[in-house]
Amino acid sequence: MNYRILSYCLLGLLVLACKMESKEREKELPDPRPNILFIMSDDHAYQAISAYDSTLIHTPNIDRIAREGMLFSNATVTNSICAPSRATILTGKHTHINGKIDNLTPFDTTQVTFPQLFQKAGYQTAMFGKLHFGNSPKGFDEFMIVPGQGRYMNPDFITTKGDTIQKMGYATDIITDLSLEWLEKKRDPNKPFLMMYLHKAPHRPWWPKAEKFKTYLKKEIPEPASLFDDYSHRGTAAKTAEMNIFKHMLTSYDCKVYPEVLEEMGIETDPRDEKLFNGVEMSRLTPEQQAEYLPILDAIAADFRAKWPLMDEKGKTRWKYQRYMQDYLASISSVDDNVGRVLDYLEENQLTENTLVVYTSDQGFYLGEHGWFDKRFMYKESFRTPLLVKWPHTIKPGITSDEMVQNLDFAQTFLEAAGIQAPNDMQGESLMPLFTGNMEQWDRESVYYHYYEYPGEHTVKRHYGISSKAYKLIHFYHDVDEWELYDLKKDPNEMHNVYDDPAYGDIRKKLKKDLKGLRLKYKDSEELDQKFIAS
């Protein structure tokens, strides 16, 4: 009898020991939840990614994400301006809810961001690059972010400790170096990670790395068909916006012509023209760096002196367009190179299979369409944003989706992918059904947009609207009361406002009803419009 009891005791101890050993082994095994690598550039137009359109540039590394995953052809933003877009991404809420309606209005710091939820759920979290608002983002074990807009050359970074340090070199390379260093030396291999890898480029003033600058200066960039749009079929907003390449692009600050050359030629300058050479970029260069850039800038000055006096307005527009696009695309080429470095690291370290990789921008951008640069409008080139996602074993490679998705959806998508419960007050929809092909779980037909920064830089009037795959309805308000309607199937470049066309009467009526429904759904209203105008 005693032997039997002793046997049972020994057996129980053996089972207990096995369970404890099993638990210890589980602790040592890597967490199976996916890593999230979120890559975002600033003002990167979808037209300047060859996976979308190879007319302007070849971006082989960014294209790898599309080739190995999914490209979204109808990805849009809720508010096409930098800081509000980033606030929407972090919170999963429209800007009228998170408080960041424009670049100046403060973000509501009581808002919960998705990185906070990842950190609480046991993810290792890091952010490197450009946040653009606030100096202490919540939810990150480590961060190094540029103050405000940041600088291209020898940039400063704010660290987790609250201090500011300077790193020597080109910002796009440095942000990548910091990200790779964290992955290599600071990442816990037994924990899943969330890393936000955020480029300053290709934001204005589009300052390229020296060798790219030199290479792209020799390129002739194709012009868009609407470069000389006269806005005859649009309303007041398009006609009064101050982002025309000829009229509003600065010859020195944007096109890199020495201010003294403009003075010598008797050309009126803008106070910001001095800023590039005496404050923003050139003054930060070391003597060695200046030696690389000065011959390129000398070549631009010589070309300007020779050609500018002989050109009419169209010729000057074309000259500025070429200068703009050469620098913009050169900046993107460096982004693409560096994205390749990070993708290569994932592959070389067996991280590809369990990492969800996203490439996007904080909004779209005008590359001469309608004669413009910048963003802000709900018109296509500004409203749409690149979105490429790969996740082996979940997303089939080489897929294109034309579903109406938004940056509003990112937070809930990442949370669901990681198995983390999303707060009920988030306003987006998870893209997981699109990743997995479960289309019966996806029923969105239209998206909502609202832009607020007026009066302000570029003078784009306040407006809100609704867009489906087939139609777009926009209401400009505040100091005007104008509506615009575009038939996106017949007029994909949005050249003709058909709001007053009797043939679109029923469509106009339905879209207004649907727009009212979206305003209610997202808790936006005329009362809020007036509140934000007053503030």
Coordinates of C-alpha atoms in Angstrom, one line a residue:
M1 CA 0.0 0.0 0.0
N2 CA 2.8 2.4 0.9
Y3 CA 4.7 1.4 -2.2
R4 CA 1.6 2.3 -4.3
I5 CA 1.2 5.7 -2.5
L6 CA 5.0 6.4 -3.0
S7 CA 4.6 5.5 -6.7
Y8 CA 1.7 7.9 -7.1
C9 CA 3.7 10.7 -5.4
L10 CA 6.8 10.1 -7.6
L11 CA 4.5 10.1 -10.7
G12 CA 2.9 13.3 -9.6
L13 CA 6.3 14.9 -9.0
L14 CA 7.5 13.7 -12.4
V15 CA 4.4 15.2 -14.1
L16 CA 4.8 18.5 -12.2
A17 CA 8.5 18.6 -13.2
C18 CA 7.6 18.0 -16.8
K19 CA 5.0 20.8 -16.7
M20 CA 7.5 23.2 -15.2
E21 CA 10.1 22.3 -17.7
S22 CA 7.6 22.8 -20.5
K23 CA 6.7 26.2 -19.2
E24 CA 10.4 27.1 -19.0
R25 CA 10.8 26.0 -22.6
E26 CA 7.8 28.1 -23.6
K27 CA 9.4 31.1 -22.0
E28 CA 12.5 30.6 -24.1
L29 CA 10.6 30.2 -27.4
P30 CA 10.0 33.3 -29.5
D31 CA 6.5 34.8 -29.2
P32 CA 4.6 33.6 -32.4
R33 CA 2.7 36.9 -32.9
P34 CA 3.8 38.8 -36.1
N35 CA 6.3 41.6 -36.1
I36 CA 4.9 44.9 -37.6
L37 CA 7.3 47.1 -39.7
F38 CA 5.5 50.3 -40.6
I39 CA 7.5 52.3 -43.2
M40 CA 6.2 55.8 -44.0
S41 CA 7.7 58.6 -46.1
D42 CA 6.6 62.2 -46.1
D43 CA 4.7 63.5 -49.2
H44 CA 5.5 60.5 -51.3
A45 CA 3.1 60.6 -54.3
Y46 CA 1.8 57.2 -55.5
Q47 CA 2.7 58.4 -59.0
A48 CA 6.4 58.3 -58.0
I49 CA 6.4 54.5 -57.2
S50 CA 7.0 52.3 -60.2
A51 CA 4.6 49.6 -58.9
Y52 CA 1.9 52.2 -59.5
D53 CA 3.3 54.0 -62.6
S54 CA 6.8 53.7 -64.0
T55 CA 6.7 56.9 -66.0
L56 CA 8.7 59.0 -63.5
I57 CA 10.9 56.7 -61.6
H58 CA 12.0 53.1 -61.0
T59 CA 11.7 52.1 -57.3
P60 CA 12.7 48.4 -57.3
N61 CA 12.8 48.0 -53.5
I62 CA 9.4 49.5 -52.7
D63 CA 8.1 47.5 -55.6
R64 CA 9.3 44.3 -53.9
I65 CA 6.6 44.9 -51.2
A66 CA 3.9 45.0 -53.9
R67 CA 5.4 42.0 -55.8
E68 CA 5.5 39.9 -52.6
G69 CA 2.2 41.2 -51.2
M70 CA -0.7 43.6 -52.0
L71 CA -0.9 47.0 -53.7
F72 CA -3.9 49.2 -52.9
S73 CA -5.0 51.4 -55.8
N74 CA -7.7 53.3 -53.8
A75 CA -5.9 54.0 -50.5
T76 CA -6.8 57.5 -49.3
V77 CA -6.3 59.8 -46.3
T78 CA -8.8 61.6 -44.1
N79 CA -7.1 65.0 -44.1
S80 CA -4.2 65.6 -46.6
I81 CA -1.6 67.3 -44.4
C82 CA 1.3 65.9 -42.5
A83 CA 0.7 66.1 -38.7
P84 CA -3.1 65.5 -38.9
S85 CA -2.5 62.4 -41.1
R86 CA 0.0 61.0 -38.6
A87 CA -2.4 61.6 -35.7
T88 CA -5.1 59.7 -37.5
I89 CA -2.7 56.8 -38.1
L90 CA -1.7 56.6 -34.5
T91 CA -5.2 56.9 -33.0
G92 CA -7.4 55.3 -35.6
K93 CA -9.7 58.4 -35.4
H94 CA -10.6 61.4 -37.6
T95 CA -8.8 64.6 -36.9
H96 CA -11.9 66.3 -35.4
I97 CA -11.9 63.6 -32.8
N98 CA -8.1 63.4 -32.0
G99 CA -7.8 67.2 -32.0
K100 CA -5.0 67.5 -34.6
I101 CA -7.1 69.2 -37.4
D102 CA -4.1 71.0 -38.8
N103 CA -0.4 71.4 -38.3
L104 CA -0.8 74.1 -35.7
T105 CA -3.6 72.8 -33.5
P106 CA -2.4 70.7 -30.6
F107 CA -2.9 67.0 -30.5
D108 CA -5.1 65.7 -27.7
T109 CA -2.5 63.8 -25.6
T110 CA -5.2 61.9 -23.7
Q111 CA -5.9 59.9 -26.8
V112 CA -4.7 56.3 -26.7
T113 CA -2.4 55.4 -29.6
F114 CA -2.0 51.9 -31.0
P115 CA 1.7 51.7 -30.1
Q116 CA 0.6 52.1 -26.4
L117 CA -1.6 49.0 -26.8
F118 CA 1.2 47.1 -28.5
Q119 CA 3.6 47.9 -25.7
K120 CA 1.0 46.9 -23.0
A121 CA 0.5 43.6 -24.8
G122 CA 4.2 42.7 -24.6
Y123 CA 5.5 43.9 -27.9
Q124 CA 8.9 45.6 -28.1
T125 CA 8.3 49.0 -29.7
A126 CA 10.5 51.6 -31.4
M127 CA 10.2 54.7 -33.6
F128 CA 12.9 56.3 -35.7
G129 CA 12.6 59.3 -38.0
K130 CA 9.9 61.9 -38.4
L131 CA 6.8 62.1 -36.2
H132 CA 6.2 65.8 -36.8
F133 CA 4.2 66.6 -33.7
G134 CA 5.2 66.2 -30.1
N135 CA 8.6 65.3 -28.7
S136 CA 7.7 62.4 -26.6
P137 CA 5.5 59.8 -28.4
K138 CA 3.7 57.4 -26.1
G139 CA 4.0 53.7 -26.3
F140 CA 7.7 53.3 -27.4
D141 CA 10.5 51.6 -25.6
E142 CA 12.9 53.6 -27.7
F143 CA 12.7 56.4 -30.1
M144 CA 14.8 58.9 -32.0
I145 CA 12.8 61.5 -33.8
V146 CA 13.6 64.7 -35.7
P147 CA 12.3 67.9 -34.2
G148 CA 9.4 69.2 -36.2
Q149 CA 10.1 68.9 -39.9
G150 CA 13.7 67.9 -39.3
R151 CA 16.7 68.5 -41.6
Y152 CA 18.1 66.6 -44.5
M153 CA 21.7 67.2 -43.7
N154 CA 23.4 66.4 -40.4
P155 CA 20.0 66.3 -38.6
D156 CA 19.2 66.6 -34.9
F157 CA 17.3 63.9 -33.1
I158 CA 15.3 63.9 -29.9
T159 CA 15.9 60.7 -27.9
T160 CA 13.9 58.7 -25.3
K161 CA 15.9 60.5 -22.6
G162 CA 14.6 63.9 -23.8
D163 CA 18.0 65.1 -25.0
T164 CA 18.8 66.3 -28.5
I165 CA 21.8 64.9 -30.4
Q166 CA 23.1 65.5 -33.9
K167 CA 24.0 62.8 -36.4
M168 CA 26.3 63.5 -39.3
G169 CA 25.2 62.6 -42.8
Y170 CA 22.1 62.4 -44.9
A171 CA 18.8 62.0 -43.0
T172 CA 17.4 59.1 -45.1
D173 CA 20.6 57.0 -44.5
I174 CA 20.8 57.9 -40.8
I175 CA 17.1 57.0 -40.1
T176 CA 17.8 53.7 -41.7
D177 CA 21.0 53.2 -39.8
L178 CA 19.2 53.8 -36.5
S179 CA 16.5 51.4 -37.4
L180 CA 18.9 48.6 -38.4
E181 CA 21.0 49.2 -35.3
W182 CA 17.9 48.7 -33.1
L183 CA 17.0 45.5 -35.0
E184 CA 20.5 44.2 -34.8
K185 CA 21.5 45.1 -31.3
K186 CA 18.5 46.1 -29.1
R187 CA 15.7 43.9 -30.3
D188 CA 14.8 41.0 -28.0
P189 CA 14.5 38.0 -30.4
N190 CA 12.0 36.3 -28.1
K191 CA 9.5 39.2 -28.4
P192 CA 7.6 40.4 -31.4
F193 CA 8.3 44.0 -32.4
L194 CA 6.5 47.0 -33.7
M195 CA 8.8 49.4 -35.4
M196 CA 7.8 52.7 -37.1
Y197 CA 10.5 53.6 -39.6
L198 CA 9.6 57.1 -40.7
H199 CA 11.4 59.1 -43.4
K200 CA 11.6 62.9 -43.7
A201 CA 12.0 62.6 -47.5
P202 CA 10.7 63.6 -49.9
H203 CA 9.3 66.6 -48.0
R204 CA 10.0 70.1 -49.2
P205 CA 12.6 71.5 -49.9
W206 CA 13.4 68.2 -51.6
W207 CA 17.2 68.1 -50.8
P208 CA 18.8 65.1 -52.4
K209 CA 21.9 63.2 -51.4
A210 CA 24.8 64.7 -53.4
E211 CA 25.4 61.8 -55.8
K212 CA 21.6 61.5 -56.5
F213 CA 21.4 65.3 -56.9
K214 CA 24.1 65.1 -59.6
T215 CA 22.5 62.1 -61.4
Y216 CA 18.9 63.5 -61.5
L217 CA 20.0 66.9 -62.6
K218 CA 20.8 65.4 -66.0
K219 CA 17.3 63.7 -66.4
E220 CA 14.4 65.1 -68.4
I221 CA 11.2 64.4 -66.5
P222 CA 7.9 63.8 -68.5
E223 CA 5.3 66.5 -67.9
P224 CA 1.7 65.7 -66.8
A225 CA -1.0 66.4 -69.3
S226 CA -2.7 68.9 -67.0
L227 CA 0.5 71.0 -66.2
F228 CA -1.2 74.1 -67.7
D229 CA -4.7 73.5 -66.3
D230 CA -6.7 76.8 -66.3
Y231 CA -9.3 75.5 -63.8
S232 CA -12.1 76.6 -66.1
H233 CA -14.3 73.7 -65.0
R234 CA -13.6 74.1 -61.3
G235 CA -14.7 76.5 -58.6
T236 CA -13.1 79.2 -56.5
A237 CA -10.9 76.9 -54.4
A238 CA -8.8 75.6 -57.3
K239 CA -8.5 79.1 -58.8
T240 CA -7.3 80.7 -55.6
A241 CA -5.0 78.0 -54.2
E242 CA -1.4 79.2 -53.9
M243 CA 0.6 76.2 -55.0
N244 CA 1.1 76.9 -58.7
I245 CA 4.6 75.9 -59.9
F246 CA 5.2 79.1 -61.9
K247 CA 3.6 81.5 -59.4
H248 CA 4.3 80.1 -56.0
M249 CA 7.3 77.7 -56.2
L250 CA 10.3 79.6 -54.9
T251 CA 13.2 79.9 -57.3
S252 CA 15.9 79.7 -54.6
Y253 CA 14.3 77.8 -51.7
D254 CA 12.7 75.2 -54.0
C255 CA 14.6 75.3 -57.2
K256 CA 18.1 75.7 -55.6
V257 CA 19.2 78.9 -57.4
Y258 CA 21.6 81.0 -55.3
P259 CA 19.7 84.0 -53.8
E260 CA 22.6 86.3 -55.0
V261 CA 22.0 85.2 -58.6
L262 CA 18.4 86.3 -58.4
E263 CA 19.6 89.7 -56.9
E264 CA 22.1 90.1 -59.7
M265 CA 19.4 89.5 -62.3
G266 CA 17.0 91.9 -60.7
I267 CA 14.5 89.2 -59.8
E268 CA 12.3 89.7 -56.8
T269 CA 13.1 87.3 -54.0
D270 CA 11.1 85.9 -51.1
P271 CA 12.3 86.0 -47.5
R272 CA 12.3 82.2 -47.5
D273 CA 14.8 82.1 -50.4
E274 CA 17.6 82.9 -48.0
K275 CA 16.4 80.2 -45.6
L276 CA 17.6 77.3 -47.7
F277 CA 21.2 78.5 -48.1
N278 CA 21.6 80.4 -44.7
G279 CA 19.5 78.3 -42.3
V280 CA 17.9 75.1 -43.4
E281 CA 20.4 72.9 -45.3
M282 CA 23.5 74.6 -46.7
S283 CA 24.6 76.2 -43.5
R284 CA 24.6 72.8 -41.8
L285 CA 27.1 71.3 -44.2
T286 CA 30.7 70.5 -43.3
P287 CA 33.4 71.8 -45.7
E288 CA 33.7 68.3 -47.2
Q289 CA 29.9 68.2 -47.8
Q290 CA 30.0 71.7 -49.3
A291 CA 32.6 70.6 -51.8
E292 CA 30.2 67.9 -53.0
Y293 CA 27.2 70.2 -53.4
L294 CA 28.7 73.5 -54.7
P295 CA 29.5 72.2 -58.2
I296 CA 25.9 71.0 -58.6
L297 CA 24.5 74.3 -57.3
D298 CA 26.9 76.2 -59.6
A299 CA 25.6 74.2 -62.6
I300 CA 22.0 75.1 -61.7
A301 CA 22.9 78.7 -61.4
A302 CA 24.6 78.7 -64.8
D303 CA 21.6 77.0 -66.4
F304 CA 19.3 79.6 -64.9
R305 CA 21.3 82.6 -66.0
A306 CA 21.4 81.3 -69.5
K307 CA 17.8 80.3 -70.0
W308 CA 15.5 82.3 -67.7
P309 CA 15.7 85.7 -69.4
L310 CA 14.8 84.0 -72.8
M311 CA 11.7 82.1 -71.6
D312 CA 8.0 83.0 -71.5
E313 CA 5.7 82.0 -68.7
K314 CA 5.2 78.5 -70.1
G315 CA 8.9 78.0 -70.5
K316 CA 9.6 79.2 -67.0
T317 CA 6.9 76.8 -65.7
R318 CA 8.6 74.0 -67.5
W319 CA 12.1 75.0 -66.1
K320 CA 10.7 75.1 -62.5
Y321 CA 8.9 71.8 -63.1
Q322 CA 12.1 70.0 -64.1
R323 CA 14.0 71.4 -61.2
Y324 CA 11.3 70.4 -58.8
M325 CA 10.9 66.9 -60.1
Q326 CA 14.6 66.2 -60.4
D327 CA 15.1 66.9 -56.7
Y328 CA 11.9 65.3 -55.6
L329 CA 12.6 62.0 -57.5
A330 CA 16.3 62.1 -56.4
S331 CA 15.1 62.2 -52.8
I332 CA 12.8 59.3 -53.4
S333 CA 15.6 57.2 -55.0
S334 CA 17.5 57.4 -51.6
V335 CA 14.3 56.3 -49.8
D336 CA 14.0 53.3 -52.1
D337 CA 17.7 52.3 -51.6
N338 CA 17.2 52.4 -47.9
V339 CA 14.0 50.5 -47.9
G340 CA 16.0 47.8 -49.7
R341 CA 18.5 47.8 -46.9
V342 CA 15.8 47.0 -44.3
L343 CA 14.1 44.4 -46.5
D344 CA 17.4 42.7 -47.0
Y345 CA 18.1 42.7 -43.3
L346 CA 14.8 40.9 -42.7
E347 CA 15.6 38.3 -45.2
E348 CA 19.1 37.7 -44.0
N349 CA 18.0 37.3 -40.4
Q350 CA 15.0 35.0 -41.1
L351 CA 12.5 37.7 -40.1
T352 CA 10.6 38.0 -43.4
E353 CA 8.2 35.1 -42.8
N354 CA 6.7 36.5 -39.6
T355 CA 6.8 40.2 -40.3
L356 CA 3.9 42.3 -41.7
V357 CA 5.6 45.1 -43.7
V358 CA 3.7 48.2 -44.7
Y359 CA 4.9 51.0 -47.0
T360 CA 2.9 54.2 -47.2
S361 CA 3.0 58.0 -47.1
D362 CA 1.3 60.5 -44.9
Q363 CA -0.7 61.7 -47.9
G364 CA -0.4 62.1 -51.7
F365 CA 1.3 64.9 -53.5
Y366 CA 0.9 66.9 -56.7
L367 CA 3.7 66.3 -59.2
G368 CA 2.7 69.1 -61.6
E369 CA -0.8 67.8 -62.2
H370 CA -3.1 70.9 -62.5
G371 CA 0.1 73.0 -62.4
W372 CA 0.5 72.3 -58.7
F373 CA 2.9 71.1 -56.1
D374 CA 1.9 70.3 -52.4
K375 CA -1.3 68.5 -51.3
R376 CA -4.3 69.5 -49.1
F377 CA -7.1 69.0 -51.7
M378 CA -9.5 66.1 -51.9
Y379 CA -8.6 65.8 -55.6
K380 CA -7.0 62.6 -56.6
E381 CA -3.3 63.1 -56.4
S382 CA -3.4 64.6 -52.9
F383 CA -6.2 62.4 -51.5
R384 CA -4.8 59.1 -52.6
T385 CA -1.7 57.7 -50.9
P386 CA 0.5 54.8 -51.7
L387 CA -0.2 51.6 -49.7
L388 CA 1.7 48.4 -50.2
V389 CA 1.6 45.5 -47.7
K390 CA 3.2 42.1 -47.5
W391 CA 2.8 39.4 -45.0
P392 CA 3.8 35.9 -46.1
H393 CA 1.3 33.1 -45.5
T394 CA -1.5 35.6 -45.0
I395 CA -1.4 37.9 -48.1
K396 CA -1.0 36.2 -51.5
P397 CA 1.8 37.8 -53.5
G398 CA 1.2 40.1 -56.4
I399 CA -2.4 41.1 -55.6
T400 CA -4.0 44.5 -56.3
S401 CA -7.0 45.8 -54.4
D402 CA -9.2 48.7 -55.5
E403 CA -11.2 48.8 -52.3
M404 CA -11.7 52.1 -50.6
V405 CA -9.3 52.0 -47.7
Q406 CA -7.9 54.8 -45.5
N407 CA -5.1 55.6 -43.1
L408 CA -7.9 55.6 -40.6
D409 CA -7.8 51.8 -40.8
F410 CA -4.2 51.2 -40.0
A411 CA -4.5 51.0 -36.2
Q412 CA -7.3 48.5 -36.1
T413 CA -5.6 46.4 -38.8
F414 CA -2.3 46.1 -36.9
L415 CA -4.2 45.4 -33.6
E416 CA -6.2 42.6 -35.2
A417 CA -3.1 41.1 -36.8
A418 CA -1.4 41.0 -33.4
G419 CA -4.5 39.6 -31.6
I420 CA -4.9 42.8 -29.5
Q421 CA -8.4 44.1 -28.7
A422 CA -9.0 47.5 -30.4
P423 CA -10.8 50.2 -28.3
N424 CA -14.4 50.7 -29.2
D425 CA -13.9 54.4 -30.1
M426 CA -11.6 53.7 -33.0
Q427 CA -13.3 54.7 -36.2
G428 CA -11.5 52.7 -38.9
E429 CA -12.1 49.2 -40.2
S430 CA -9.5 46.4 -40.1
L431 CA -8.1 45.5 -43.5
M432 CA -7.6 41.8 -42.4
P433 CA -10.6 40.6 -44.6
L434 CA -8.8 42.1 -47.6
F435 CA -5.5 40.5 -46.6
T436 CA -7.1 37.1 -46.3
G437 CA -9.6 37.3 -49.2
N438 CA -12.7 37.2 -47.0
M439 CA -14.6 39.8 -49.0
E440 CA -17.9 38.9 -47.4
Q441 CA -16.6 40.6 -44.3
W442 CA -15.9 43.9 -46.1
D443 CA -18.7 46.2 -47.1
R444 CA -17.3 49.8 -47.3
E445 CA -18.5 51.7 -50.4
S446 CA -17.3 55.2 -49.7
V447 CA -14.9 57.2 -47.5
Y448 CA -15.0 60.6 -45.7
Y449 CA -12.5 63.5 -45.9
H450 CA -12.2 66.8 -44.2
Y451 CA -9.5 69.5 -44.6
Y452 CA -9.3 72.5 -42.2
E453 CA -6.1 74.5 -42.6
Y454 CA -7.6 77.7 -44.0
P455 CA -6.6 80.6 -43.8
G456 CA -3.1 79.2 -44.0
E457 CA -0.2 78.3 -46.2
H458 CA -1.2 77.6 -49.8
T459 CA -4.7 79.0 -49.1
V460 CA -6.6 75.8 -49.9
K461 CA -10.1 76.4 -48.7
R462 CA -11.8 74.2 -46.0
H463 CA -13.7 71.4 -47.5
Y464 CA -15.2 68.0 -46.7
G465 CA -16.5 65.3 -49.0
I466 CA -17.4 61.7 -49.8
S467 CA -15.7 59.5 -52.4
S468 CA -16.7 56.1 -53.8
K469 CA -15.0 54.3 -56.7
A470 CA -17.3 55.9 -59.1
Y471 CA -18.0 59.5 -57.8
K472 CA -16.6 62.2 -55.6
L473 CA -18.7 65.0 -54.0
I474 CA -16.9 67.9 -52.3
H475 CA -18.3 70.8 -50.3
F476 CA -16.0 73.9 -50.0
Y477 CA -17.1 76.1 -47.1
H478 CA -16.1 78.9 -44.6
D479 CA -15.7 81.9 -46.9
V480 CA -17.4 80.2 -49.8
D481 CA -20.3 77.8 -50.3
E482 CA -19.5 75.7 -53.4
W483 CA -20.0 72.1 -54.4
E484 CA -18.1 70.0 -56.8
L485 CA -19.0 66.6 -58.2
Y486 CA -16.7 64.4 -60.3
D487 CA -17.5 61.3 -62.4
L488 CA -14.4 59.2 -61.7
K489 CA -15.1 56.6 -64.3
K490 CA -15.6 59.1 -67.2
D491 CA -13.2 61.7 -65.8
P492 CA -10.5 60.0 -63.8
N493 CA -8.3 63.1 -63.7
E494 CA -11.2 65.2 -62.2
M495 CA -11.1 68.0 -64.8
H496 CA -14.8 68.6 -65.1
N497 CA -17.1 69.5 -62.2
V498 CA -20.6 68.1 -63.1
Y499 CA -22.4 69.2 -60.0
D500 CA -24.8 71.5 -61.9
D501 CA -25.3 69.0 -64.8
P502 CA -29.0 67.9 -64.7
A503 CA -27.9 64.4 -65.8
Y504 CA -26.3 63.9 -62.4
G505 CA -29.3 65.0 -60.4
D506 CA -30.1 61.6 -58.8
I507 CA -26.4 60.9 -58.2
R508 CA -26.0 64.3 -56.5
K509 CA -29.0 63.7 -54.3
K510 CA -27.8 60.2 -53.2
L511 CA -24.2 61.4 -52.5
K512 CA -25.5 64.2 -50.4
K513 CA -27.5 61.8 -48.3
D514 CA -24.6 59.4 -48.0
L515 CA -22.3 62.3 -47.0
K516 CA -24.7 63.3 -44.3
G517 CA -24.7 59.7 -43.1
L518 CA -20.9 59.6 -42.9
R519 CA -20.8 62.9 -41.0
L520 CA -23.1 61.3 -38.4
K521 CA -21.2 58.1 -38.4
Y522 CA -17.9 59.8 -37.7
K523 CA -19.4 62.4 -35.3
D524 CA -18.6 65.4 -37.5
S525 CA -21.1 68.3 -37.8
E526 CA -21.7 71.9 -38.8
E527 CA -21.4 72.8 -35.1
L528 CA -17.9 71.4 -35.1
D529 CA -17.1 73.2 -38.3
Q530 CA -18.0 76.5 -36.7
K531 CA -16.1 75.6 -33.5
F532 CA -12.9 75.0 -35.4
I533 CA -13.4 78.1 -37.5
A534 CA -13.8 80.2 -34.4
S535 CA -10.7 78.7 -32.8

